[in-house]
mmCIF file with all atom_site columns, C-alpha atoms in Angstrom:
data_model
loop_
_atom_site.group_PDB
_atom_site.id
_atom_site.type_symbol
_atom_site.label_atom_id
_atom_site.label_alt_id
_atom_site.label_comp_id
_atom_site.label_asym_id
_atom_site.label_entity_id
_atom_site.label_seq_id
_atom_site.pdbx_PDB_ins_code
_atom_site.Cartn_x
_atom_site.Cartn_y
_atom_site.Cartn_z
_atom_site.occupancy
_atom_site.B_iso_or_equiv
_atom_site.pdbx_formal_charge
_atom_site.auth_seq_id
_atom_site.auth_comp_id
_atom_site.auth_asym_id
_atom_site.auth_atom_id
_atom_site.pdbx_PDB_model_num
ATOM 1   C CA . UNK A 1 1   ? 0.000   0.000  0.000   1.00 0.00 ? 1   UNK A CA 1
ATOM 2   C CA . UNK A 1 2   ? 2.906   2.275  0.687   1.00 0.00 ? 2   UNK A CA 1
ATOM 3   C CA . UNK A 1 3   ? 3.599   2.744  -3.054  1.00 0.00 ? 3   UNK A CA 1
ATOM 4   C CA . UNK A 1 4   ? 0.134   3.975  -4.035  1.00 0.00 ? 4   UNK A CA 1
ATOM 5   C CA . UNK A 1 5   ? 1.207   7.617  -3.784  1.00 0.00 ? 5   UNK A CA 1
ATOM 6   C CA . UNK A 1 6   ? 3.429   7.200  -6.844  1.00 0.00 ? 6   UNK A CA 1
ATOM 7   C CA . UNK A 1 7   ? 0.459   6.164  -8.987  1.00 0.00 ? 7   UNK A CA 1
ATOM 8   C CA . UNK A 1 8   ? -1.997  8.894  -7.940  1.00 0.00 ? 8   UNK A CA 1
ATOM 9   C CA . UNK A 1 9   ? -1.000  11.335 -10.665 1.00 0.00 ? 9   UNK A CA 1
ATOM 10  C CA . UNK A 1 10  ? -1.546  8.652  -13.331 1.00 0.00 ? 10  UNK A CA 1
ATOM 11  C CA . UNK A 1 11  ? -5.141  7.979  -12.253 1.00 0.00 ? 11  UNK A CA 1
ATOM 12  C CA . UNK A 1 12  ? -8.143  9.276  -14.161 1.00 0.00 ? 12  UNK A CA 1
ATOM 13  C CA . UNK A 1 13  ? -11.679 10.159 -13.255 1.00 0.00 ? 13  UNK A CA 1
ATOM 14  C CA . UNK A 1 14  ? -13.987 7.182  -13.713 1.00 0.00 ? 14  UNK A CA 1
ATOM 15  C CA . UNK A 1 15  ? -17.750 7.156  -13.206 1.00 0.00 ? 15  UNK A CA 1
ATOM 16  C CA . UNK A 1 16  ? -18.780 5.715  -9.851  1.00 0.00 ? 16  UNK A CA 1
ATOM 17  C CA . UNK A 1 17  ? -21.507 3.105  -10.115 1.00 0.00 ? 17  UNK A CA 1
ATOM 18  C CA . UNK A 1 18  ? -24.137 2.860  -7.407  1.00 0.00 ? 18  UNK A CA 1
ATOM 19  C CA . UNK A 1 19  ? -23.178 -0.709 -6.479  1.00 0.00 ? 19  UNK A CA 1
ATOM 20  C CA . UNK A 1 20  ? -19.628 0.467  -5.721  1.00 0.00 ? 20  UNK A CA 1
ATOM 21  C CA . UNK A 1 21  ? -21.013 3.323  -3.617  1.00 0.00 ? 21  UNK A CA 1
ATOM 22  C CA . UNK A 1 22  ? -23.160 0.831  -1.699  1.00 0.00 ? 22  UNK A CA 1
ATOM 23  C CA . UNK A 1 23  ? -20.150 -1.384 -1.044  1.00 0.00 ? 23  UNK A CA 1
ATOM 24  C CA . UNK A 1 24  ? -18.117 1.641  0.043   1.00 0.00 ? 24  UNK A CA 1
ATOM 25  C CA . UNK A 1 25  ? -20.893 2.595  2.440   1.00 0.00 ? 25  UNK A CA 1
ATOM 26  C CA . UNK A 1 26  ? -20.741 -0.840 4.059   1.00 0.00 ? 26  UNK A CA 1
ATOM 27  C CA . UNK A 1 27  ? -16.968 -0.437 4.390   1.00 0.00 ? 27  UNK A CA 1
ATOM 28  C CA . UNK A 1 28  ? -17.466 2.739  6.415   1.00 0.00 ? 28  UNK A CA 1
ATOM 29  C CA . UNK A 1 29  ? -19.206 0.624  9.059   1.00 0.00 ? 29  UNK A CA 1
ATOM 30  C CA . UNK A 1 30  ? -16.203 -1.676 9.558   1.00 0.00 ? 30  UNK A CA 1
ATOM 31  C CA . UNK A 1 31  ? -14.174 -1.881 12.757  1.00 0.00 ? 31  UNK A CA 1
ATOM 32  C CA . UNK A 1 32  ? -10.780 -0.325 12.217  1.00 0.00 ? 32  UNK A CA 1
ATOM 33  C CA . UNK A 1 33  ? -8.045  -2.400 13.822  1.00 0.00 ? 33  UNK A CA 1
ATOM 34  C CA . UNK A 1 34  ? -4.965  -1.193 11.955  1.00 0.00 ? 34  UNK A CA 1
ATOM 35  C CA . UNK A 1 35  ? -3.769  1.302  9.368   1.00 0.00 ? 35  UNK A CA 1
ATOM 36  C CA . UNK A 1 36  ? -4.718  -0.990 6.468   1.00 0.00 ? 36  UNK A CA 1
ATOM 37  C CA . UNK A 1 37  ? -8.324  -1.040 7.679   1.00 0.00 ? 37  UNK A CA 1
ATOM 38  C CA . UNK A 1 38  ? -8.142  2.720  8.031   1.00 0.00 ? 38  UNK A CA 1
ATOM 39  C CA . UNK A 1 39  ? -6.796  3.180  4.508   1.00 0.00 ? 39  UNK A CA 1
ATOM 40  C CA . UNK A 1 40  ? -9.635  1.072  3.077   1.00 0.00 ? 40  UNK A CA 1
ATOM 41  C CA . UNK A 1 41  ? -12.135 3.024  5.184   1.00 0.00 ? 41  UNK A CA 1
ATOM 42  C CA . UNK A 1 42  ? -10.761 6.389  3.991   1.00 0.00 ? 42  UNK A CA 1
ATOM 43  C CA . UNK A 1 43  ? -10.786 5.308  0.333   1.00 0.00 ? 43  UNK A CA 1
ATOM 44  C CA . UNK A 1 44  ? -14.411 4.257  0.846   1.00 0.00 ? 44  UNK A CA 1
ATOM 45  C CA . UNK A 1 45  ? -15.327 7.531  2.532   1.00 0.00 ? 45  UNK A CA 1
ATOM 46  C CA . UNK A 1 46  ? -13.597 9.490  -0.230  1.00 0.00 ? 46  UNK A CA 1
ATOM 47  C CA . UNK A 1 47  ? -15.569 7.572  -2.846  1.00 0.00 ? 47  UNK A CA 1
ATOM 48  C CA . UNK A 1 48  ? -18.849 8.311  -1.072  1.00 0.00 ? 48  UNK A CA 1
ATOM 49  C CA . UNK A 1 49  ? -17.992 12.000 -0.753  1.00 0.00 ? 49  UNK A CA 1
ATOM 50  C CA . UNK A 1 50  ? -17.256 12.110 -4.482  1.00 0.00 ? 50  UNK A CA 1
ATOM 51  C CA . UNK A 1 51  ? -20.342 10.084 -5.457  1.00 0.00 ? 51  UNK A CA 1
ATOM 52  C CA . UNK A 1 52  ? -22.926 12.228 -3.654  1.00 0.00 ? 52  UNK A CA 1
ATOM 53  C CA . UNK A 1 53  ? -21.712 15.293 -5.557  1.00 0.00 ? 53  UNK A CA 1
ATOM 54  C CA . UNK A 1 54  ? -22.299 13.712 -8.977  1.00 0.00 ? 54  UNK A CA 1
ATOM 55  C CA . UNK A 1 55  ? -25.376 14.532 -11.026 1.00 0.00 ? 55  UNK A CA 1
ATOM 56  C CA . UNK A 1 56  ? -25.886 10.837 -11.689 1.00 0.00 ? 56  UNK A CA 1
ATOM 57  C CA . UNK A 1 57  ? -25.754 9.819  -8.005  1.00 0.00 ? 57  UNK A CA 1
ATOM 58  C CA . UNK A 1 58  ? -28.853 8.097  -6.706  1.00 0.00 ? 58  UNK A CA 1
ATOM 59  C CA . UNK A 1 59  ? -31.202 10.333 -4.762  1.00 0.00 ? 59  UNK A CA 1
ATOM 60  C CA . UNK A 1 60  ? -31.024 7.902  -1.827  1.00 0.00 ? 60  UNK A CA 1
ATOM 61  C CA . UNK A 1 61  ? -27.335 8.697  -1.408  1.00 0.00 ? 61  UNK A CA 1
ATOM 62  C CA . UNK A 1 62  ? -27.734 12.409 -2.003  1.00 0.00 ? 62  UNK A CA 1
ATOM 63  C CA . UNK A 1 63  ? -30.429 12.717 0.640   1.00 0.00 ? 63  UNK A CA 1
ATOM 64  C CA . UNK A 1 64  ? -28.814 10.277 3.014   1.00 0.00 ? 64  UNK A CA 1
ATOM 65  C CA . UNK A 1 65  ? -25.493 11.958 3.760   1.00 0.00 ? 65  UNK A CA 1
ATOM 66  C CA . UNK A 1 66  ? -25.330 10.359 7.217   1.00 0.00 ? 66  UNK A CA 1
ATOM 67  C CA . UNK A 1 67  ? -22.346 8.202  6.279   1.00 0.00 ? 67  UNK A CA 1
ATOM 68  C CA . UNK A 1 68  ? -20.185 11.203 7.145   1.00 0.00 ? 68  UNK A CA 1
ATOM 69  C CA . UNK A 1 69  ? -21.412 11.214 10.727  1.00 0.00 ? 69  UNK A CA 1
ATOM 70  C CA . UNK A 1 70  ? -19.313 8.195  11.675  1.00 0.00 ? 70  UNK A CA 1
ATOM 71  C CA . UNK A 1 71  ? -16.168 9.955  10.451  1.00 0.00 ? 71  UNK A CA 1
ATOM 72  C CA . UNK A 1 72  ? -15.866 11.752 13.802  1.00 0.00 ? 72  UNK A CA 1
ATOM 73  C CA . UNK A 1 73  ? -15.877 8.376  15.571  1.00 0.00 ? 73  UNK A CA 1
ATOM 74  C CA . UNK A 1 74  ? -13.153 7.150  13.236  1.00 0.00 ? 74  UNK A CA 1
ATOM 75  C CA . UNK A 1 75  ? -11.085 10.266 13.903  1.00 0.00 ? 75  UNK A CA 1
ATOM 76  C CA . UNK A 1 76  ? -11.415 9.614  17.635  1.00 0.00 ? 76  UNK A CA 1
ATOM 77  C CA . UNK A 1 77  ? -10.232 6.057  16.985  1.00 0.00 ? 77  UNK A CA 1
ATOM 78  C CA . UNK A 1 78  ? -7.156  7.430  15.191  1.00 0.00 ? 78  UNK A CA 1
ATOM 79  C CA . UNK A 1 79  ? -6.389  9.683  18.158  1.00 0.00 ? 79  UNK A CA 1
ATOM 80  C CA . UNK A 1 80  ? -6.819  6.871  20.692  1.00 0.00 ? 80  UNK A CA 1
ATOM 81  C CA . UNK A 1 81  ? -4.887  4.181  18.794  1.00 0.00 ? 81  UNK A CA 1
ATOM 82  C CA . UNK A 1 82  ? -2.043  6.376  17.531  1.00 0.00 ? 82  UNK A CA 1
ATOM 83  C CA . UNK A 1 83  ? -1.588  4.282  14.369  1.00 0.00 ? 83  UNK A CA 1
ATOM 84  C CA . UNK A 1 84  ? 1.833   3.934  12.796  1.00 0.00 ? 84  UNK A CA 1
ATOM 85  C CA . UNK A 1 85  ? 2.041   5.497  9.299   1.00 0.00 ? 85  UNK A CA 1
ATOM 86  C CA . UNK A 1 86  ? -0.876  7.839  10.057  1.00 0.00 ? 86  UNK A CA 1
ATOM 87  C CA . UNK A 1 87  ? -0.669  11.572 10.641  1.00 0.00 ? 87  UNK A CA 1
ATOM 88  C CA . UNK A 1 88  ? -3.804  13.422 11.638  1.00 0.00 ? 88  UNK A CA 1
ATOM 89  C CA . UNK A 1 89  ? -4.210  17.178 11.470  1.00 0.00 ? 89  UNK A CA 1
ATOM 90  C CA . UNK A 1 90  ? -7.377  18.886 12.672  1.00 0.00 ? 90  UNK A CA 1
ATOM 91  C CA . UNK A 1 91  ? -7.733  22.463 11.504  1.00 0.00 ? 91  UNK A CA 1
ATOM 92  C CA . UNK A 1 92  ? -10.557 24.903 12.043  1.00 0.00 ? 92  UNK A CA 1
ATOM 93  C CA . UNK A 1 93  ? -12.481 23.803 8.939   1.00 0.00 ? 93  UNK A CA 1
ATOM 94  C CA . UNK A 1 94  ? -10.570 20.833 7.534   1.00 0.00 ? 94  UNK A CA 1
ATOM 95  C CA . UNK A 1 95  ? -9.158  17.504 8.661   1.00 0.00 ? 95  UNK A CA 1
ATOM 96  C CA . UNK A 1 96  ? -6.147  15.986 6.896   1.00 0.00 ? 96  UNK A CA 1
ATOM 97  C CA . UNK A 1 97  ? -5.299  12.342 7.358   1.00 0.00 ? 97  UNK A CA 1
ATOM 98  C CA . UNK A 1 98  ? -2.001  11.348 5.811   1.00 0.00 ? 98  UNK A CA 1
ATOM 99  C CA . UNK A 1 99  ? -1.666  7.578  5.565   1.00 0.00 ? 99  UNK A CA 1
ATOM 100 C CA . UNK A 1 100 ? 0.987   5.761  3.535   1.00 0.00 ? 100 UNK A CA 1
ATOM 101 C CA . UNK A 1 101 ? 1.859   9.189  2.082   1.00 0.00 ? 101 UNK A CA 1
ATOM 102 C CA . UNK A 1 102 ? -1.674  9.675  0.687   1.00 0.00 ? 102 UNK A CA 1
ATOM 103 C CA . UNK A 1 103 ? -3.475  12.673 2.133   1.00 0.00 ? 103 UNK A CA 1
ATOM 104 C CA . UNK A 1 104 ? -7.247  12.518 2.564   1.00 0.00 ? 104 UNK A CA 1
ATOM 105 C CA . UNK A 1 105 ? -9.111  15.689 3.478   1.00 0.00 ? 105 UNK A CA 1
ATOM 106 C CA . UNK A 1 106 ? -12.569 16.179 4.924   1.00 0.00 ? 106 UNK A CA 1
ATOM 107 C CA . UNK A 1 107 ? -14.583 19.277 5.650   1.00 0.00 ? 107 UNK A CA 1
ATOM 108 C CA . UNK A 1 108 ? -17.581 19.972 7.879   1.00 0.00 ? 108 UNK A CA 1
ATOM 109 C CA . UNK A 1 109 ? -16.808 17.459 10.603  1.00 0.00 ? 109 UNK A CA 1
ATOM 110 C CA . UNK A 1 110 ? -18.439 17.903 13.994  1.00 0.00 ? 110 UNK A CA 1
ATOM 111 C CA . UNK A 1 111 ? -15.622 17.934 16.526  1.00 0.00 ? 111 UNK A CA 1
ATOM 112 C CA . UNK A 1 112 ? -16.215 16.039 19.753  1.00 0.00 ? 112 UNK A CA 1
ATOM 113 C CA . UNK A 1 113 ? -14.479 16.881 23.010  1.00 0.00 ? 113 UNK A CA 1
ATOM 114 C CA . UNK A 1 114 ? -11.766 14.310 22.195  1.00 0.00 ? 114 UNK A CA 1
ATOM 115 C CA . UNK A 1 115 ? -11.161 15.869 18.788  1.00 0.00 ? 115 UNK A CA 1
ATOM 116 C CA . UNK A 1 116 ? -11.178 19.417 20.144  1.00 0.00 ? 116 UNK A CA 1
ATOM 117 C CA . UNK A 1 117 ? -8.648  18.391 22.813  1.00 0.00 ? 117 UNK A CA 1
ATOM 118 C CA . UNK A 1 118 ? -6.460  16.788 20.149  1.00 0.00 ? 118 UNK A CA 1
ATOM 119 C CA . UNK A 1 119 ? -6.802  19.893 17.983  1.00 0.00 ? 119 UNK A CA 1
ATOM 120 C CA . UNK A 1 120 ? -5.416  22.014 20.830  1.00 0.00 ? 120 UNK A CA 1
ATOM 121 C CA . UNK A 1 121 ? -2.634  19.556 21.713  1.00 0.00 ? 121 UNK A CA 1
ATOM 122 C CA . UNK A 1 122 ? 0.986   19.469 20.577  1.00 0.00 ? 122 UNK A CA 1
ATOM 123 C CA . UNK A 1 123 ? 0.237   16.172 18.753  1.00 0.00 ? 123 UNK A CA 1
ATOM 124 C CA . UNK A 1 124 ? -1.803  18.096 16.172  1.00 0.00 ? 124 UNK A CA 1
ATOM 125 C CA . UNK A 1 125 ? 0.987   18.817 13.692  1.00 0.00 ? 125 UNK A CA 1
ATOM 126 C CA . UNK A 1 126 ? 0.081   21.222 10.908  1.00 0.00 ? 126 UNK A CA 1
ATOM 127 C CA . UNK A 1 127 ? -0.167  19.661 7.458   1.00 0.00 ? 127 UNK A CA 1
ATOM 128 C CA . UNK A 1 128 ? -0.168  21.576 4.227   1.00 0.00 ? 128 UNK A CA 1
ATOM 129 C CA . UNK A 1 129 ? -2.487  20.267 1.539   1.00 0.00 ? 129 UNK A CA 1
ATOM 130 C CA . UNK A 1 130 ? -0.461  18.207 -0.974  1.00 0.00 ? 130 UNK A CA 1
ATOM 131 C CA . UNK A 1 131 ? -2.574  19.435 -3.869  1.00 0.00 ? 131 UNK A CA 1
ATOM 132 C CA . UNK A 1 132 ? -3.899  16.082 -5.078  1.00 0.00 ? 132 UNK A CA 1
ATOM 133 C CA . UNK A 1 133 ? -7.685  16.023 -5.456  1.00 0.00 ? 133 UNK A CA 1
ATOM 134 C CA . UNK A 1 134 ? -8.612  12.497 -4.447  1.00 0.00 ? 134 UNK A CA 1
ATOM 135 C CA . UNK A 1 135 ? -12.333 12.880 -5.138  1.00 0.00 ? 135 UNK A CA 1
ATOM 136 C CA . UNK A 1 136 ? -11.733 13.202 -8.863  1.00 0.00 ? 136 UNK A CA 1
ATOM 137 C CA . UNK A 1 137 ? -9.916  9.844  -8.853  1.00 0.00 ? 137 UNK A CA 1
ATOM 138 C CA . UNK A 1 138 ? -12.051 8.268  -6.119  1.00 0.00 ? 138 UNK A CA 1
ATOM 139 C CA . UNK A 1 139 ? -13.228 5.247  -8.107  1.00 0.00 ? 139 UNK A CA 1
ATOM 140 C CA . UNK A 1 140 ? -9.787  4.221  -9.338  1.00 0.00 ? 140 UNK A CA 1
ATOM 141 C CA . UNK A 1 141 ? -8.175  4.876  -5.940  1.00 0.00 ? 141 UNK A CA 1
ATOM 142 C CA . UNK A 1 142 ? -10.881 2.817  -4.239  1.00 0.00 ? 142 UNK A CA 1
ATOM 143 C CA . UNK A 1 143 ? -10.315 -0.102 -6.638  1.00 0.00 ? 143 UNK A CA 1
ATOM 144 C CA . UNK A 1 144 ? -6.561  -0.121 -6.071  1.00 0.00 ? 144 UNK A CA 1
ATOM 145 C CA . UNK A 1 145 ? -6.878  0.090  -2.286  1.00 0.00 ? 145 UNK A CA 1
ATOM 146 C CA . UNK A 1 146 ? -9.584  -2.576 -2.240  1.00 0.00 ? 146 UNK A CA 1
ATOM 147 C CA . UNK A 1 147 ? -7.489  -4.959 -4.375  1.00 0.00 ? 147 UNK A CA 1
ATOM 148 C CA . UNK A 1 148 ? -4.450  -4.478 -2.161  1.00 0.00 ? 148 UNK A CA 1
ATOM 149 C CA . UNK A 1 149 ? -6.529  -4.636 1.031   1.00 0.00 ? 149 UNK A CA 1
ATOM 150 C CA . UNK A 1 150 ? -8.065  -7.964 0.094   1.00 0.00 ? 150 UNK A CA 1
ATOM 151 C CA . UNK A 1 151 ? -4.630  -9.494 -0.513  1.00 0.00 ? 151 UNK A CA 1
ATOM 152 C CA . UNK A 1 152 ? -3.268  -8.477 2.900   1.00 0.00 ? 152 UNK A CA 1
#
């Protein structure tokens, strides 16, 4: 998984089918035990974030944006477990999660007490956005992560 960063710039935007979005949604309900689980979860969440913004997305997904609510719980899990190969930055309006040198970003997250405490702590190291828009390559990124995840 560590070499995925090198292939990001070669990826293209591919239409996201509803069945893939449904599978990604189920992945966001998984228990995260290690950084590989987390990477698969983040690729799934990224795909869902990209899918709901598409004109062709099913209305069920567009109106049911609740999948993002469990992201705060996952962020708390990252703080508590202190995963190797994972750097979390919580800013005022953005969260960056750098895992295996791939940086995921999320906006509009409700910060819990745990996340607010982390945000104010010395562990919250500032990250600068790497400039790679993962939502535009969400489908291809998801496929690569899923294929590698299944072989682990």
